[in-house]
Every structure is written in C-alpha cells, then in structure tokens.
Short mmCIF file of C-alpha atoms in Angstrom, two decimals:
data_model
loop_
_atom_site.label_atom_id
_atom_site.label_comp_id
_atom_site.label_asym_id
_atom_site.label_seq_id
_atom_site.Cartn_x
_atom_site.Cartn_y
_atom_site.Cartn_z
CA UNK A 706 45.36 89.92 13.10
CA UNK A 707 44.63 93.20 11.44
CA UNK A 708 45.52 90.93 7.97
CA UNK A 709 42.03 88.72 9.15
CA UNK A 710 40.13 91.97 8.95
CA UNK A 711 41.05 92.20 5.47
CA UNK A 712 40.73 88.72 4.07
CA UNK A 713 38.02 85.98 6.62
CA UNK A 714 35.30 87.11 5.69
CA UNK A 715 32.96 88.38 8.48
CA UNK A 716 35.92 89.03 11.05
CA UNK A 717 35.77 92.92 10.34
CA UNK A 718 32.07 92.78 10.68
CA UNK A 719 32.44 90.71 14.13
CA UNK A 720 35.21 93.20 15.44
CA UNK A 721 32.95 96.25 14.50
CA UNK A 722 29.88 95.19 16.61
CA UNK A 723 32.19 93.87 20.06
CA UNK A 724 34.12 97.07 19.20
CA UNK A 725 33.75 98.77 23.05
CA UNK A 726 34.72 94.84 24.11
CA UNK A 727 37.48 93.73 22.02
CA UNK A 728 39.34 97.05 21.44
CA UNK A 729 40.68 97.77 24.86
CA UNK A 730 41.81 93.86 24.61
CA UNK A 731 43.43 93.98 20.72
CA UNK A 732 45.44 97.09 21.96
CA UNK A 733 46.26 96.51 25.98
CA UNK A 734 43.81 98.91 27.44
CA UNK A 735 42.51 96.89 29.93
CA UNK A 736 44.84 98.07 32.45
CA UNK A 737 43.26 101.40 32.88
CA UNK A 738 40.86 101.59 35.97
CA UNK A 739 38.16 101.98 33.30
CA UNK A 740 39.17 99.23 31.52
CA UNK A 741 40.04 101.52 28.56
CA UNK A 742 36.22 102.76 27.98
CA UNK A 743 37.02 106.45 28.24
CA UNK A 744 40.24 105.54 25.22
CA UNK A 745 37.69 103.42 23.69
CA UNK A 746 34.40 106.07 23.27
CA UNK A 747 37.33 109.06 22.15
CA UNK A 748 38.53 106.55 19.57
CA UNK A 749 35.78 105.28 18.35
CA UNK A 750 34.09 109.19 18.51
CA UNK A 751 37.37 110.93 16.14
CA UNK A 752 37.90 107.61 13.94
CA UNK A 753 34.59 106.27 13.15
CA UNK A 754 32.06 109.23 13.77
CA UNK A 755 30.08 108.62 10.61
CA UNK A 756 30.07 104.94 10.91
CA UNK A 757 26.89 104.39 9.86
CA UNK A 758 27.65 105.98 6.73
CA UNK A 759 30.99 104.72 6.14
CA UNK A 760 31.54 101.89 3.57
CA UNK A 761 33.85 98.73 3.98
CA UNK A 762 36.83 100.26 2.39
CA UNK A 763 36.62 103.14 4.96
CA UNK A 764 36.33 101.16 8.04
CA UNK A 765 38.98 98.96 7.26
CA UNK A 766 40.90 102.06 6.21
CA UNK A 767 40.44 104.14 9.20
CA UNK A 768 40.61 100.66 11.77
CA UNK A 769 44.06 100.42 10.17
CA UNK A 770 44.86 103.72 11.01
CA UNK A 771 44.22 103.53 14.72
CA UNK A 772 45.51 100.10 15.64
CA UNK A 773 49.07 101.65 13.62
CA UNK A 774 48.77 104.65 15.38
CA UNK A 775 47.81 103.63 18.70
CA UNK A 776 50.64 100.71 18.51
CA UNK A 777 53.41 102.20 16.85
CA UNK A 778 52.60 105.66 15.23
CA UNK A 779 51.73 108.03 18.26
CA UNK A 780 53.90 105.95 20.67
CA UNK A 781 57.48 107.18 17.96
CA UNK A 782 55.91 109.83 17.57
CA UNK A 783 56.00 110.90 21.42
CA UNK A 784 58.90 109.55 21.90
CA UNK A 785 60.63 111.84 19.09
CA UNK A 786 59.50 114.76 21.04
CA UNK A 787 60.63 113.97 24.29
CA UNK A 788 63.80 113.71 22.76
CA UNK A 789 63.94 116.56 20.79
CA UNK A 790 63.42 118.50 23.72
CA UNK A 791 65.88 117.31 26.02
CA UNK A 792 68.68 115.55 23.92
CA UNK A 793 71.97 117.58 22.95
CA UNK A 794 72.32 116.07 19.81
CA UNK A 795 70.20 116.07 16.63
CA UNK A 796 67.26 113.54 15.86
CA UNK A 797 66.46 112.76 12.56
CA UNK A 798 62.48 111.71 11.57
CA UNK A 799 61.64 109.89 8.40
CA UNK A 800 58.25 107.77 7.34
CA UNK A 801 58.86 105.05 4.71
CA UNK A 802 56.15 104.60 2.11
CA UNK A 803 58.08 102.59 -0.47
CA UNK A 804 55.74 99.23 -1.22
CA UNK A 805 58.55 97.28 -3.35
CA UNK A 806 58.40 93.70 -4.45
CA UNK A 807 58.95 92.16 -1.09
CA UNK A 808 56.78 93.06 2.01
CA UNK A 809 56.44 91.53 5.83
CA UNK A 810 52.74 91.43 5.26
CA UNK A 811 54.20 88.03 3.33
CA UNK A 812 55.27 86.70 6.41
CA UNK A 813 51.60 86.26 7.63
CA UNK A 814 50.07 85.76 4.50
CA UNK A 815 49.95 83.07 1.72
CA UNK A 816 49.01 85.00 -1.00
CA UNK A 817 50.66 88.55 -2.45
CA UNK A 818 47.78 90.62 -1.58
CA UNK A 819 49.01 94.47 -1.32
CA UNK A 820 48.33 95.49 1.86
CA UNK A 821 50.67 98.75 1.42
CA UNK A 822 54.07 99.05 3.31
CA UNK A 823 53.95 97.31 6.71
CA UNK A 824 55.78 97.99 9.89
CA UNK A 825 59.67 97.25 9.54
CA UNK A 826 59.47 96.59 5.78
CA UNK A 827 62.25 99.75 5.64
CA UNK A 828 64.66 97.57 7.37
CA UNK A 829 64.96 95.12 4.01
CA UNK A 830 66.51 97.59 2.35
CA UNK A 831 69.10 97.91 5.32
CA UNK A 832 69.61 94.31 7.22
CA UNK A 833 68.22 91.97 4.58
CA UNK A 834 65.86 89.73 6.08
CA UNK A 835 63.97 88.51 3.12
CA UNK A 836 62.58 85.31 3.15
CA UNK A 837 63.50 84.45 -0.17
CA UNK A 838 61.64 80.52 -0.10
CA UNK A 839 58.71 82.63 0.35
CA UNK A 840 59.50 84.81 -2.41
CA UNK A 841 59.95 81.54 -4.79
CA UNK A 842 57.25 80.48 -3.80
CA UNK A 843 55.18 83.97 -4.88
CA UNK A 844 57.43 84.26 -7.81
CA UNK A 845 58.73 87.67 -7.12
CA UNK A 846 61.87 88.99 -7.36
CA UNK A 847 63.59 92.16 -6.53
CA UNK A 848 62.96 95.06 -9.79
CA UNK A 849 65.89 98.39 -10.35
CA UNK A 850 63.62 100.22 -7.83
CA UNK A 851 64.18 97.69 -5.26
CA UNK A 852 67.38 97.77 -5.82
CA UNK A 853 67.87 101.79 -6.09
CA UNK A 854 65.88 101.52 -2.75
CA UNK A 855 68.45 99.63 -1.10
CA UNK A 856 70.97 102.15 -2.21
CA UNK A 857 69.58 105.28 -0.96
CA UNK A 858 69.34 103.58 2.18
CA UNK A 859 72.09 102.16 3.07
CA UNK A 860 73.98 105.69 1.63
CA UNK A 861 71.51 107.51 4.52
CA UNK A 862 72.23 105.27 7.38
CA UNK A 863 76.38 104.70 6.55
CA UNK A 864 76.63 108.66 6.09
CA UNK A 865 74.71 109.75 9.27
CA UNK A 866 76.74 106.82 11.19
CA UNK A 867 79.93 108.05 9.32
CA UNK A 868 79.08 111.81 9.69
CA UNK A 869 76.19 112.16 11.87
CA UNK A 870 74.23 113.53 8.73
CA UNK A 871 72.18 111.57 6.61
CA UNK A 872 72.68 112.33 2.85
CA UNK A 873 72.68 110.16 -0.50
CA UNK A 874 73.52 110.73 -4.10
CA UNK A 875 69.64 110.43 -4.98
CA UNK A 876 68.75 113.28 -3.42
CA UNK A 877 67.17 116.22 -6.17
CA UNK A 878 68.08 119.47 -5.97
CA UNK A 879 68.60 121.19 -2.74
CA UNK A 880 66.77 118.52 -1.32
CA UNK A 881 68.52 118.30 2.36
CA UNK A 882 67.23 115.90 5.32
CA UNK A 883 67.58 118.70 7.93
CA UNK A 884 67.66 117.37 12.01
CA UNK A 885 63.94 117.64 13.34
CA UNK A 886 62.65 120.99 14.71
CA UNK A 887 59.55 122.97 15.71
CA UNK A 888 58.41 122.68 11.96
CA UNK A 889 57.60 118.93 12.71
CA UNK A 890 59.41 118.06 9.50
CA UNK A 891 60.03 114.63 7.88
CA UNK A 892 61.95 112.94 5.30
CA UNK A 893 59.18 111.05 3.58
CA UNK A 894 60.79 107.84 1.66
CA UNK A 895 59.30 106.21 -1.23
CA UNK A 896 55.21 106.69 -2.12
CA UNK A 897 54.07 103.11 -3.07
CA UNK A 898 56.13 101.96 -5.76
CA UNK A 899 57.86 104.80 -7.02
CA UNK A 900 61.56 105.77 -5.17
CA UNK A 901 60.70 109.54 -3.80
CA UNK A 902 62.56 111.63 -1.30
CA UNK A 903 60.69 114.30 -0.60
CA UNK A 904 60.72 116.84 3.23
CA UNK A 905 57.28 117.52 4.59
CA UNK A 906 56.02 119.50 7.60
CA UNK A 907 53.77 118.68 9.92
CA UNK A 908 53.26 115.21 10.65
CA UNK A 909 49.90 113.77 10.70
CA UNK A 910 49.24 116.67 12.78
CA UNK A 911 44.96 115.97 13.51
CA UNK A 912 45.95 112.42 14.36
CA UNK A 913 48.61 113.02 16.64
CA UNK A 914 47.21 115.51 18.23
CA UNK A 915 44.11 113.23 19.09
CA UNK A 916 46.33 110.85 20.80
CA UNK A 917 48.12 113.82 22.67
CA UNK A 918 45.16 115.16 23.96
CA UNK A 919 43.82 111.76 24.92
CA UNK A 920 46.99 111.05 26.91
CA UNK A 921 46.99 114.10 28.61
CA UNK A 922 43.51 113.86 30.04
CA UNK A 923 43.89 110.77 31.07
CA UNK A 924 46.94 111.82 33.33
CA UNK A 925 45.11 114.64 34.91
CA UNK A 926 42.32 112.69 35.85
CA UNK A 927 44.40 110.08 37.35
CA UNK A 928 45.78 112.76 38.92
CA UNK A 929 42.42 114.87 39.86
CA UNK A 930 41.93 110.97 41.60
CA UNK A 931 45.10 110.60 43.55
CA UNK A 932 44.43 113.93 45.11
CA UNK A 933 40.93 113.22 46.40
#
C-alpha cells in the first residue's frame, strides 16, 4: 500500500485529505475508545506540522516515516528496551541501510523503482529468499557488494550464534559491535549502496521519543478512566 502512495497517481493526495479517517484504519487504531483520534491529531501535529508548506517529496517522505515507525520501528524499538532491562544476557541492536541489487519492494512492484531498503531486505543476505524469475525478469543480478554483503552477514550472525558475539573480518579498525546499553547505541549496516559498518548513539531519539510519550499518555488516561 505505502508503494501506491508513491506510484497511482492521486492516491497520496486522496490519503492526505481522509487523513483523520483512514489513518487509524491503515495502522489498527480503531480499537482505541477514541477510535485512534487522540494517536491520530499527535501524529499528524509532530509529522506533518507544516503541511501546508511541505512539498510532495516531503509528505511522502515523512508518511513513510510514520507508517515504518508506527508498524515496525517504535514497536522493536520498545521491545529492545524492555529487554535490556530485564534480560540477563546481552542484546545486540543493528539498523540495515544497505539498498543492493535485489530488494522486497520487487515483490510488490513491476518495475525497479528504488524505494530505499525495505523491511526484511537484511534477511537476503542471511536466508536467501530471492526471487530470482523476478530478477530475470528486471535484469539484475547480484554485484561484489552484494556479495561482500552477504559475507559480513552471515560472519555476524554464525559468530554471535557460535560465540554469543557478533564480529566479522570487515570490520575497520577498532570498530567493535558492543551489546546495547544506556548509550542507545547501534551497529548501523550498509548506507544505500555502499557496504559500511559503522556504531552510532542514540537512535532516532526525537522520533522515538514521540511514540514513547504518546504511549504513555494514553495508558494513564485509560487509567485516570478506570479509576473514575
């Protein structure tokens, strides 16, 4: 669906003006005794607040960003630190931002538009699930950095399973992957097309933040409600 946004013509346009409608549908807000409109103004408040200024490049950019973090980035991201602060044994947190040659936004898609990396597209370089009729049919074929991505990780995810700490021979200097702390520190993996490794800290802090907050009102009004 998001894909639709990008290439029928008029579909972002439609979205945009049922957005209090449609957007507690699209993401499964409609259970909320509101019907997601409190979720729905905060949203639409942090990721479009100059809309009427904003071009098409920017709402599609910043729609993208809050159907992936609403769906899949804030939900990990939660998750992560509920484990990190209960669980006995290290967690390890990693994005991957390596576009290569083949990409699940093919799956859904006819043409070899780049969308940018799409969710699970990190798994093809670890279970390969390629489609390769559909890669015929696009005429694309793996290049060395696909390849060299496959490497590095398969190396991370046989070394952590082998020694419970993910390494690979591609790593530069004292780069190290260290277990996930306080710092909020990630293993980015790839940017676009070129093979990276590189640690950050924080994480998307602004963003995940929002989506904290959010949460956590909601739960002490519900509560505020159960009380009355």
């Amino acid at each position: 669906m998001k894909r639709d946004f990008y290439d029928k013509e008029g579909c972002l346009e439609d979205f945009l003006k049922n957005f209090d409608y449609l957007l507690p549908i699209f993401l499964y807000w409609s259970y909320q005794p509101d019907s997601g409109a409190a979720w729905v103004k905060a949203a639409k408040s942090y990721y479009f607040n100059n809309i009427e200024t904003m071009n098409r490049s920017e709402l599609l950019t910043n729609l993208t960003l809050l159907i992936g973090d609403a769906t899949f980035t804030y939900p990990m991201y939660s998750s992560l630190l509920y484990q990190h602060a209960v669980a006995v044994n290290p967690q390890y947190f990693y994005a991957f931002r390596y576009r290569g040659t083949w990409s699940n936004t093919y799956l859904y898609s006819n043409i070899s538009t780049d969308y940018g990396v799409a969710h699970a597209d990190d798994l093809t370089y670890i279970f390969p699930h390629v489609d390769y009729n559909i890669i015929l049919a696009l005429n694309k074929t793996p290049n060395e950095n696909d390849l060299q991505m496959r490497e590095i990780m398969v190396q991370l995810w046989t070394s952590f399973a082998n020694h419970s700490k993910p390494s690979t021979l591609f790593f530069r200097g004292n780069t190290t992957w260290e277990p996930y702390s306080k710092k909020d520190n990630y293993l980015q993996i790839g940017d676009r097309s070129e093979i990276t490794l590189e640690v950050k800290h924080p994480f998307s802090t602004g963003r995940m933040q929002f989506w904290a907050n959010l949460e956590r009102s909601t739960a002490e009004a519900e509560t505020i409600g159960v009380i009355h």
